[in-house]
PDB file of C-alpha atoms in Angstrom:
ATOM      1  CA  ASP A1472     -80.662 206.481 -83.739  1.00 91.00           C
ATOM      2  CA  ILE A1473     -84.263 205.786 -82.092  1.00 95.00           C
ATOM      3  CA  GLN A1474     -85.954 202.280 -82.738  1.00 97.00           C
ATOM      4  CA  MET A1475     -89.503 201.898 -83.039  1.00 98.00           C
ATOM      5  CA  THR A1476     -90.877 198.527 -82.071  1.00 97.00           C
ATOM      6  CA  GLN A1477     -94.596 198.365 -83.200  1.00 98.00           C
ATOM      7  CA  SER A1478     -97.115 195.280 -82.110  1.00 97.00           C
ATOM      8  CA  PRO A1479     -98.534 193.307 -83.382  1.00 97.00           C
ATOM      9  CA  SER A1480     -97.164 193.069 -86.734  1.00 98.00           C
ATOM     10  CA  THR A1481    -100.647 191.561 -87.828  1.00 97.00           C
ATOM     11  CA  LEU A1482    -104.020 192.180 -86.252  1.00 96.00           C
ATOM     12  CA  SER A1483    -107.420 190.442 -87.366  1.00 97.00           C
ATOM     13  CA  ALA A1484    -110.807 191.867 -86.149  1.00 96.00           C
ATOM     14  CA  SER A1485    -114.373 192.208 -86.659  1.00 96.00           C
ATOM     15  CA  VAL A1486    -116.452 194.891 -87.994  1.00 96.00           C
ATOM     16  CA  GLY A1487    -117.461 196.866 -84.996  1.00 97.00           C
ATOM     17  CA  ASP A1488    -114.508 195.723 -82.579  1.00 97.00           C
ATOM     18  CA  ARG A1489    -112.455 198.134 -80.896  1.00 98.00           C
ATOM     19  CA  VAL A1490    -108.617 197.483 -81.728  1.00 98.00           C
ATOM     20  CA  THR A1491    -105.197 198.631 -80.404  1.00 98.00           C
ATOM     21  CA  ILE A1492    -101.906 198.793 -81.721  1.00 98.00           C
ATOM     22  CA  THR A1493     -98.768 199.724 -79.478  1.00 98.00           C
ATOM     23  CA  CYS A1494     -95.737 201.420 -80.423  1.00 98.00           C
ATOM     24  CA  ARG A1495     -92.333 201.556 -78.133  1.00 98.00           C
ATOM     25  CA  ALA A1496     -89.437 204.039 -78.614  1.00 98.00           C
ATOM     26  CA  SER A1497     -86.011 202.836 -77.717  1.00 98.00           C
ATOM     27  CA  GLN A1498     -85.704 206.388 -75.671  1.00 97.00           C
ATOM     28  CA  SER A1499     -88.101 208.931 -74.996  1.00 98.00           C
ATOM     29  CA  ILE A1500     -89.672 210.855 -77.814  1.00 97.00           C
ATOM     30  CA  ARG A1501     -91.869 213.161 -75.727  1.00 97.00           C
ATOM     31  CA  SER A1502     -94.979 213.308 -77.622  1.00 97.00           C
ATOM     32  CA  TRP A1503     -93.425 213.450 -81.109  1.00 97.00           C
ATOM     33  CA  LEU A1504     -95.126 210.686 -82.875  1.00 98.00           C
ATOM     34  CA  ALA A1505     -97.382 210.289 -85.904  1.00 98.00           C
ATOM     35  CA  TRP A1506     -99.480 207.410 -87.052  1.00 98.00           C
ATOM     36  CA  TYR A1507     -99.892 206.812 -90.694  1.00 98.00           C
ATOM     37  CA  GLN A1508    -102.472 204.493 -92.359  1.00 98.00           C
ATOM     38  CA  GLN A1509    -100.971 203.035 -95.805  1.00 98.00           C
ATOM     39  CA  LYS A1510    -103.713 201.087 -98.433  1.00 97.00           C
ATOM     40  CA  PRO A1511    -102.690 198.695-100.704  1.00 95.00           C
ATOM     41  CA  GLY A1512    -100.797 200.684-103.634  1.00 95.00           C
ATOM     42  CA  LYS A1513    -101.133 204.121-102.315  1.00 97.00           C
ATOM     43  CA  PRO A1514     -98.582 206.240-100.046  1.00 98.00           C
ATOM     44  CA  PRO A1515     -99.198 206.518 -96.534  1.00 98.00           C
ATOM     45  CA  LYS A1516    -101.895 209.080 -94.992  1.00 98.00           C
ATOM     46  CA  VAL A1517    -101.281 210.696 -91.671  1.00 97.00           C
ATOM     47  CA  LEU A1518    -104.149 210.285 -89.121  1.00 98.00           C
ATOM     48  CA  ILE A1519    -102.619 211.113 -85.659  1.00 98.00           C
ATOM     49  CA  TYR A1520     -99.912 213.637 -84.974  1.00 97.00           C
ATOM     50  CA  LYS A1521     -98.458 214.734 -81.608  1.00 97.00           C
ATOM     51  CA  ALA A1522     -99.325 211.358 -80.348  1.00 98.00           C
ATOM     52  CA  SER A1523    -102.994 212.206 -79.859  1.00 98.00           C
ATOM     53  CA  THR A1524    -103.894 214.950 -82.361  1.00 97.00           C
ATOM     54  CA  LEU A1525    -106.372 213.944 -84.705  1.00 97.00           C
ATOM     55  CA  GLN A1526    -105.589 215.058 -88.466  1.00 96.00           C
ATOM     56  CA  SER A1527    -108.071 217.406 -89.830  1.00 95.00           C
ATOM     57  CA  GLY A1528    -110.892 215.466 -91.804  1.00 97.00           C
ATOM     58  CA  VAL A1529    -109.790 211.946 -90.080  1.00 98.00           C
ATOM     59  CA  PRO A1530    -112.992 209.984 -88.654  1.00 97.00           C
ATOM     60  CA  SER A1531    -112.915 210.452 -84.841  1.00 98.00           C
ATOM     61  CA  ARG A1532    -113.112 206.571 -84.649  1.00 98.00           C
ATOM     62  CA  PHE A1533    -109.413 207.041 -84.679  1.00 98.00           C
ATOM     63  CA  SER A1534    -107.475 208.172 -81.530  1.00 98.00           C
ATOM     64  CA  GLY A1535    -104.143 208.224 -80.080  1.00 98.00           C
ATOM     65  CA  SER A1536    -102.418 208.285 -76.833  1.00 98.00           C
ATOM     66  CA  GLY A1537     -99.157 207.893 -74.576  1.00 98.00           C
ATOM     67  CA  SER A1538     -95.876 210.111 -74.007  1.00 98.00           C
ATOM     68  CA  GLY A1539     -92.542 209.428 -73.650  1.00 98.00           C
ATOM     69  CA  THR A1540     -91.704 205.720 -74.629  1.00 98.00           C
ATOM     70  CA  GLU A1541     -95.288 203.930 -75.076  1.00 98.00           C
ATOM     71  CA  PHE A1542     -98.025 204.820 -77.273  1.00 98.00           C
ATOM     72  CA  ASN A1543    -101.406 203.689 -78.216  1.00 98.00           C
ATOM     73  CA  PHE A1544    -103.287 204.214 -81.543  1.00 98.00           C
ATOM     74  CA  THR A1545    -106.756 202.744 -81.492  1.00 98.00           C
ATOM     75  CA  ILE A1546    -109.759 202.560 -83.814  1.00 98.00           C
ATOM     76  CA  SER A1547    -113.225 202.424 -81.408  1.00 98.00           C
ATOM     77  CA  SER A1548    -115.339 200.588 -84.166  1.00 97.00           C
ATOM     78  CA  LEU A1549    -113.579 198.807 -87.041  1.00 97.00           C
ATOM     79  CA  GLN A1550    -115.021 199.736 -90.415  1.00 96.00           C
ATOM     80  CA  PRO A1551    -114.188 197.756 -93.661  1.00 95.00           C
ATOM     81  CA  ASP A1552    -112.565 200.869 -95.273  1.00 96.00           C
ATOM     82  CA  ASP A1553    -110.081 200.505 -92.089  1.00 97.00           C
ATOM     83  CA  LEU A1554    -108.113 197.764 -94.179  1.00 96.00           C
ATOM     84  CA  ALA A1555    -104.669 199.063 -94.231  1.00 97.00           C
ATOM     85  CA  THR A1556    -101.342 198.926 -92.621  1.00 98.00           C
ATOM     86  CA  TYR A1557    -100.572 201.238 -89.997  1.00 98.00           C
ATOM     87  CA  TYR A1558     -97.140 202.764 -89.045  1.00 98.00           C
ATOM     88  CA  CYS A1559     -95.872 204.725 -86.044  1.00 98.00           C
ATOM     89  CA  GLN A1560     -93.165 207.129 -86.870  1.00 98.00           C
ATOM     90  CA  GLN A1561     -91.074 209.598 -84.444  1.00 97.00           C
ATOM     91  CA  TYR A1562     -89.810 212.725 -85.345  1.00 95.00           C
ATOM     92  CA  ASP A1563     -88.366 214.047 -81.979  1.00 95.00           C
ATOM     93  CA  THR A1564     -85.031 213.660 -83.466  1.00 90.00           C
ATOM     94  CA  SER A1565     -83.794 215.109 -87.113  1.00 88.00           C
ATOM     95  CA  SER A1566     -82.984 211.144 -87.908  1.00 91.00           C
ATOM     96  CA  TYR A1567     -86.969 209.895 -88.276  1.00 94.00           C
ATOM     97  CA  SER A1568     -87.492 206.324 -87.803  1.00 96.00           C
ATOM     98  CA  PHE A1569     -90.822 204.213 -88.364  1.00 97.00           C
ATOM     99  CA  GLY A1570     -92.472 201.220 -86.680  1.00 98.00           C
ATOM    100  CA  GLN A1571     -92.297 197.997 -88.705  1.00 98.00           C
ATOM    101  CA  GLY A1572     -95.998 198.219 -89.272  1.00 98.00           C
ATOM    102  CA  THR A1573     -99.370 196.600 -88.309  1.00 98.00           C
ATOM    103  CA  LYS A1574    -101.305 194.797 -91.120  1.00 98.00           C
ATOM    104  CA  LEU A1575    -104.905 195.116 -89.984  1.00 97.00           C
ATOM    105  CA  GLU A1576    -107.251 192.442 -91.516  1.00 95.00           C
ATOM    106  CA  ILE A1577    -111.020 192.291 -91.567  1.00 89.00           C
ATOM    107  CA  LYS A1578    -112.738 188.715 -90.461  1.00 88.00           C
TER     108      LYS A1578
ATOM    109  CA  VAL B 676    -100.000 220.727-102.497  1.00 96.00           C
ATOM    110  CA  GLN B 677     -98.704 218.322-104.995  1.00 98.00           C
ATOM    111  CA  LEU B 678     -95.172 216.287-105.126  1.00 98.00           C
ATOM    112  CA  VAL B 679     -94.458 214.384-107.917  1.00 98.00           C
ATOM    113  CA  GLU B 680     -91.300 212.076-108.064  1.00 98.00           C
ATOM    114  CA  SER B 681     -89.684 211.114-111.217  1.00 98.00           C
ATOM    115  CA  GLY B 682     -86.725 209.168-112.519  1.00 98.00           C
ATOM    116  CA  GLY B 683     -87.288 205.658-111.105  1.00 97.00           C
ATOM    117  CA  GLY B 684     -86.234 202.547-113.145  1.00 98.00           C
ATOM    118  CA  LEU B 685     -83.863 199.802-113.618  1.00 98.00           C
ATOM    119  CA  ALA B 686     -80.286 200.288-112.182  1.00 98.00           C
ATOM    120  CA  GLN B 687     -77.371 197.731-112.117  1.00 97.00           C
ATOM    121  CA  PRO B 688     -75.654 197.125-108.507  1.00 98.00           C
ATOM    122  CA  GLY B 689     -72.714 199.516-108.192  1.00 98.00           C
ATOM    123  CA  GLY B 690     -74.808 202.053-110.559  1.00 98.00           C
ATOM    124  CA  SER B 691     -76.362 205.443-110.156  1.00 98.00           C
ATOM    125  CA  LEU B 692     -79.669 206.940-110.371  1.00 98.00           C
ATOM    126  CA  ARG B 693     -81.105 210.288-109.908  1.00 98.00           C
ATOM    127  CA  LEU B 694     -84.653 210.638-108.732  1.00 98.00           C
ATOM    128  CA  SER B 695     -86.454 214.240-108.935  1.00 98.00           C
ATOM    129  CA  CYS B 696     -89.320 215.693-106.801  1.00 98.00           C
ATOM    130  CA  THR B 697     -91.387 218.218-108.457  1.00 98.00           C
ATOM    131  CA  THR B 698     -93.648 220.395-106.198  1.00 98.00           C
ATOM    132  CA  SER B 699     -96.539 222.591-106.432  1.00 97.00           C
ATOM    133  CA  GLY B 700     -99.180 224.565-104.401  1.00 97.00           C
ATOM    134  CA  PHE B 701     -96.877 225.812-101.975  1.00 96.00           C
ATOM    135  CA  ASN B 702     -93.915 227.933-101.102  1.00 97.00           C
ATOM    136  CA  PHE B 703     -91.137 225.266-101.913  1.00 97.00           C
ATOM    137  CA  GLY B 704     -88.185 227.247-100.408  1.00 96.00           C
ATOM    138  CA  ASP B 705     -90.280 227.535 -96.739  1.00 95.00           C
ATOM    139  CA  TYR B 706     -89.796 223.637 -96.208  1.00 96.00           C
ATOM    140  CA  SER B 707     -87.658 220.493 -95.899  1.00 95.00           C
ATOM    141  CA  VAL B 708     -88.329 217.594 -98.306  1.00 97.00           C
ATOM    142  CA  THR B 709     -87.900 214.180 -96.935  1.00 97.00           C
ATOM    143  CA  TRP B 710     -87.439 211.140 -99.144  1.00 98.00           C
ATOM    144  CA  VAL B 711     -89.020 207.600 -97.749  1.00 98.00           C
ATOM    145  CA  ARG B 712     -88.526 204.021 -99.459  1.00 98.00           C
ATOM    146  CA  GLN B 713     -90.322 200.986 -99.326  1.00 98.00           C
ATOM    147  CA  ALA B 714     -88.859 197.767-100.085  1.00 98.00           C
ATOM    148  CA  PRO B 715     -91.614 195.308-101.977  1.00 97.00           C
ATOM    149  CA  GLY B 716     -93.870 193.988 -99.473  1.00 96.00           C
ATOM    150  CA  LYS B 717     -92.012 195.700 -96.684  1.00 97.00           C
ATOM    151  CA  GLY B 718     -92.163 198.628 -94.309  1.00 98.00           C
ATOM    152  CA  LEU B 719     -91.348 202.379 -94.582  1.00 98.00           C
ATOM    153  CA  GLU B 720     -87.595 203.524 -94.278  1.00 98.00           C
ATOM    154  CA  TRP B 721     -86.742 207.061 -93.763  1.00 97.00           C
ATOM    155  CA  VAL B 722     -83.688 207.640 -95.979  1.00 98.00           C
ATOM    156  CA  GLY B 723     -83.047 211.435 -95.357  1.00 97.00           C
ATOM    157  CA  PHE B 724     -84.008 214.862 -95.688  1.00 96.00           C
ATOM    158  CA  ILE B 725     -82.730 218.449 -96.760  1.00 96.00           C
ATOM    159  CA  ARG B 726     -83.431 221.279 -94.735  1.00 95.00           C
ATOM    160  CA  SER B 727     -84.698 224.777 -96.348  1.00 95.00           C
ATOM    161  CA  GLU B 728     -82.332 227.408 -96.547  1.00 94.00           C
ATOM    162  CA  THR B 729     -83.774 229.048 -93.518  1.00 94.00           C
ATOM    163  CA  TYR B 730     -82.051 226.355 -91.317  1.00 93.00           C
ATOM    164  CA  GLY B 731     -79.129 226.086 -93.328  1.00 95.00           C
ATOM    165  CA  GLY B 732     -79.976 223.849 -96.130  1.00 95.00           C
ATOM    166  CA  THR B 733     -78.252 221.034 -94.705  1.00 96.00           C
ATOM    167  CA  SER B 734     -79.117 217.197 -95.165  1.00 97.00           C
ATOM    168  CA  GLU B 735     -79.159 214.356 -92.763  1.00 96.00           C
ATOM    169  CA  TYR B 736     -79.244 210.584 -94.035  1.00 97.00           C
ATOM    170  CA  ALA B 737     -79.998 207.284 -92.592  1.00 96.00           C
ATOM    171  CA  ALA B 738     -77.153 205.170 -91.877  1.00 96.00           C
ATOM    172  CA  SER B 739     -77.932 202.697 -94.830  1.00 97.00           C
ATOM    173  CA  VAL B 740     -77.420 205.290 -97.397  1.00 98.00           C
ATOM    174  CA  ARG B 741     -75.217 207.613 -95.739  1.00 97.00           C
ATOM    175  CA  GLY B 742     -72.003 208.401 -98.086  1.00 98.00           C
ATOM    176  CA  ARG B 743     -73.946 206.853-101.296  1.00 98.00           C
ATOM    177  CA  PHE B 744     -77.175 208.986-101.333  1.00 98.00           C
ATOM    178  CA  ILE B 745     -77.098 212.887-101.813  1.00 98.00           C
ATOM    179  CA  ILE B 746     -80.058 215.243-101.437  1.00 98.00           C
ATOM    180  CA  SER B 747     -80.155 218.481-103.085  1.00 98.00           C
ATOM    181  CA  ARG B 748     -82.680 221.205-103.569  1.00 98.00           C
ATOM    182  CA  ASP B 749     -83.522 224.025-106.503  1.00 97.00           C
ATOM    183  CA  ASP B 750     -85.500 226.483-104.961  1.00 97.00           C
ATOM    184  CA  SER B 751     -86.188 228.341-107.989  1.00 97.00           C
ATOM    185  CA  LYS B 752     -87.620 225.215-109.418  1.00 97.00           C
ATOM    186  CA  SER B 753     -89.635 224.074-106.371  1.00 98.00           C
ATOM    187  CA  SER B 754     -87.880 220.486-106.612  1.00 98.00           C
ATOM    188  CA  ALA B 755     -85.327 218.141-104.826  1.00 98.00           C
ATOM    189  CA  ASP B 756     -83.274 215.721-106.278  1.00 98.00           C
ATOM    190  CA  LEU B 757     -82.249 212.412-104.582  1.00 98.00           C
ATOM    191  CA  LEU B 758     -79.052 211.027-106.212  1.00 98.00           C
ATOM    192  CA  MET B 759     -78.289 207.535-105.372  1.00 98.00           C
ATOM    193  CA  THR B 760     -74.803 205.953-106.171  1.00 98.00           C
ATOM    194  CA  SER B 761     -73.138 202.632-105.514  1.00 98.00           C
ATOM    195  CA  LEU B 762     -76.475 201.024-105.381  1.00 98.00           C
ATOM    196  CA  LYS B 763     -77.227 197.870-103.697  1.00 98.00           C
ATOM    197  CA  THR B 764     -80.129 195.252-104.738  1.00 98.00           C
ATOM    198  CA  GLU B 765     -81.379 196.289-101.206  1.00 98.00           C
ATOM    199  CA  ASP B 766     -81.940 199.865-102.466  1.00 98.00           C
ATOM    200  CA  THR B 767     -85.044 198.346-104.303  1.00 98.00           C
ATOM    201  CA  GLY B 768     -88.159 199.831-103.507  1.00 98.00           C
ATOM    202  CA  ILE B 769     -90.817 202.668-104.163  1.00 98.00           C
ATOM    203  CA  TYR B 770     -89.636 205.842-103.008  1.00 98.00           C
ATOM    204  CA  TYR B 771     -91.619 208.569-101.767  1.00 98.00           C
ATOM    205  CA  CYS B 772     -90.891 212.617-101.612  1.00 98.00           C
ATOM    206  CA  THR B 773     -92.534 214.062 -98.577  1.00 98.00           C
ATOM    207  CA  ARG B 774     -93.200 217.276 -97.152  1.00 97.00           C
ATOM    208  CA  ASP B 775     -93.604 218.212 -93.313  1.00 92.00           C
ATOM    209  CA  VAL B 776     -96.123 220.529 -91.784  1.00 88.00           C
ATOM    210  CA  SER B 777     -93.510 222.584 -90.354  1.00 85.00           C
ATOM    211  CA  TYR B 778     -89.989 222.442 -89.406  1.00 83.00           C
ATOM    212  CA  GLY B 779     -89.098 218.864 -87.811  1.00 82.00           C
ATOM    213  CA  SER B 780     -92.465 218.056 -87.962  1.00 90.00           C
ATOM    214  CA  TYR B 781     -94.264 214.842 -89.263  1.00 94.00           C
ATOM    215  CA  LEU B 782     -94.858 214.189 -92.935  1.00 95.00           C
ATOM    216  CA  SER B 783     -98.169 215.724 -93.837  1.00 94.00           C
ATOM    217  CA  TYR B 784     -97.980 215.554 -97.900  1.00 97.00           C
ATOM    218  CA  TRP B 785     -96.491 212.407-100.006  1.00 98.00           C
ATOM    219  CA  GLY B 786     -96.048 211.762-103.505  1.00 98.00           C
ATOM    220  CA  PRO B 787     -97.279 208.858-105.295  1.00 98.00           C
ATOM    221  CA  GLY B 788     -93.854 207.283-105.302  1.00 98.00           C
ATOM    222  CA  THR B 789     -91.565 206.084-108.180  1.00 98.00           C
ATOM    223  CA  LEU B 790     -90.131 202.391-108.374  1.00 98.00           C
ATOM    224  CA  VAL B 791     -86.498 201.758-108.099  1.00 98.00           C
ATOM    225  CA  THR B 792     -85.102 198.413-109.209  1.00 98.00           C
ATOM    226  CA  VAL B 793     -81.569 197.398-108.723  1.00 98.00           C
ATOM    227  CA  SER B 794     -80.923 193.996-110.383  1.00 97.00           C
ATOM    228  CA  SER B 795     -78.163 192.674-112.788  1.00 96.00           C
TER     229      SER B 795
END
């Protein structure tokens, strides 16, 4: 099974900051990676798919990059509404797997 | 597109529970259904999925539940079930029913989740 390693596990930043989360796969997943945002008490919501494609309706301050085994998720200018936990997920194989999550806190 | 889980509740270790996922707003028979769970205060864990009949209607499971959980579907009712047997305390969590955007793709739609508690 493919293991997804996400870092950092917690991130504290100020409004307006640029923040980046990294996700590493234990083997190549080409570009079959999605990023999800989960707010407390809610199901996850997809923000990015195929590593860098922005889901319709998602603000352009969110972006993704990478391929193979290393991927980045960036918020260009952090907003108060971005308080959430973010997960990467690979869908290269039929046995999907998620990263451990990054809890984003607003200073 | 809507997915709604039901059937959660309290179960004893070693017991069984059946969750259901009722859907609407799309042609259910064209899509796979994936179950994802989340232990209290923890991250997301892929549980398994069932393919549409177009792709054989077969299922795949995470190693942690293989042999204990079974996913089934009833296209005539636009619903899918997750039968959980030989339950363990570590199976406690919120269970989400999800749908991909196309076969083998990311999970674009999620239900609100149903809470399963395994405790004596």
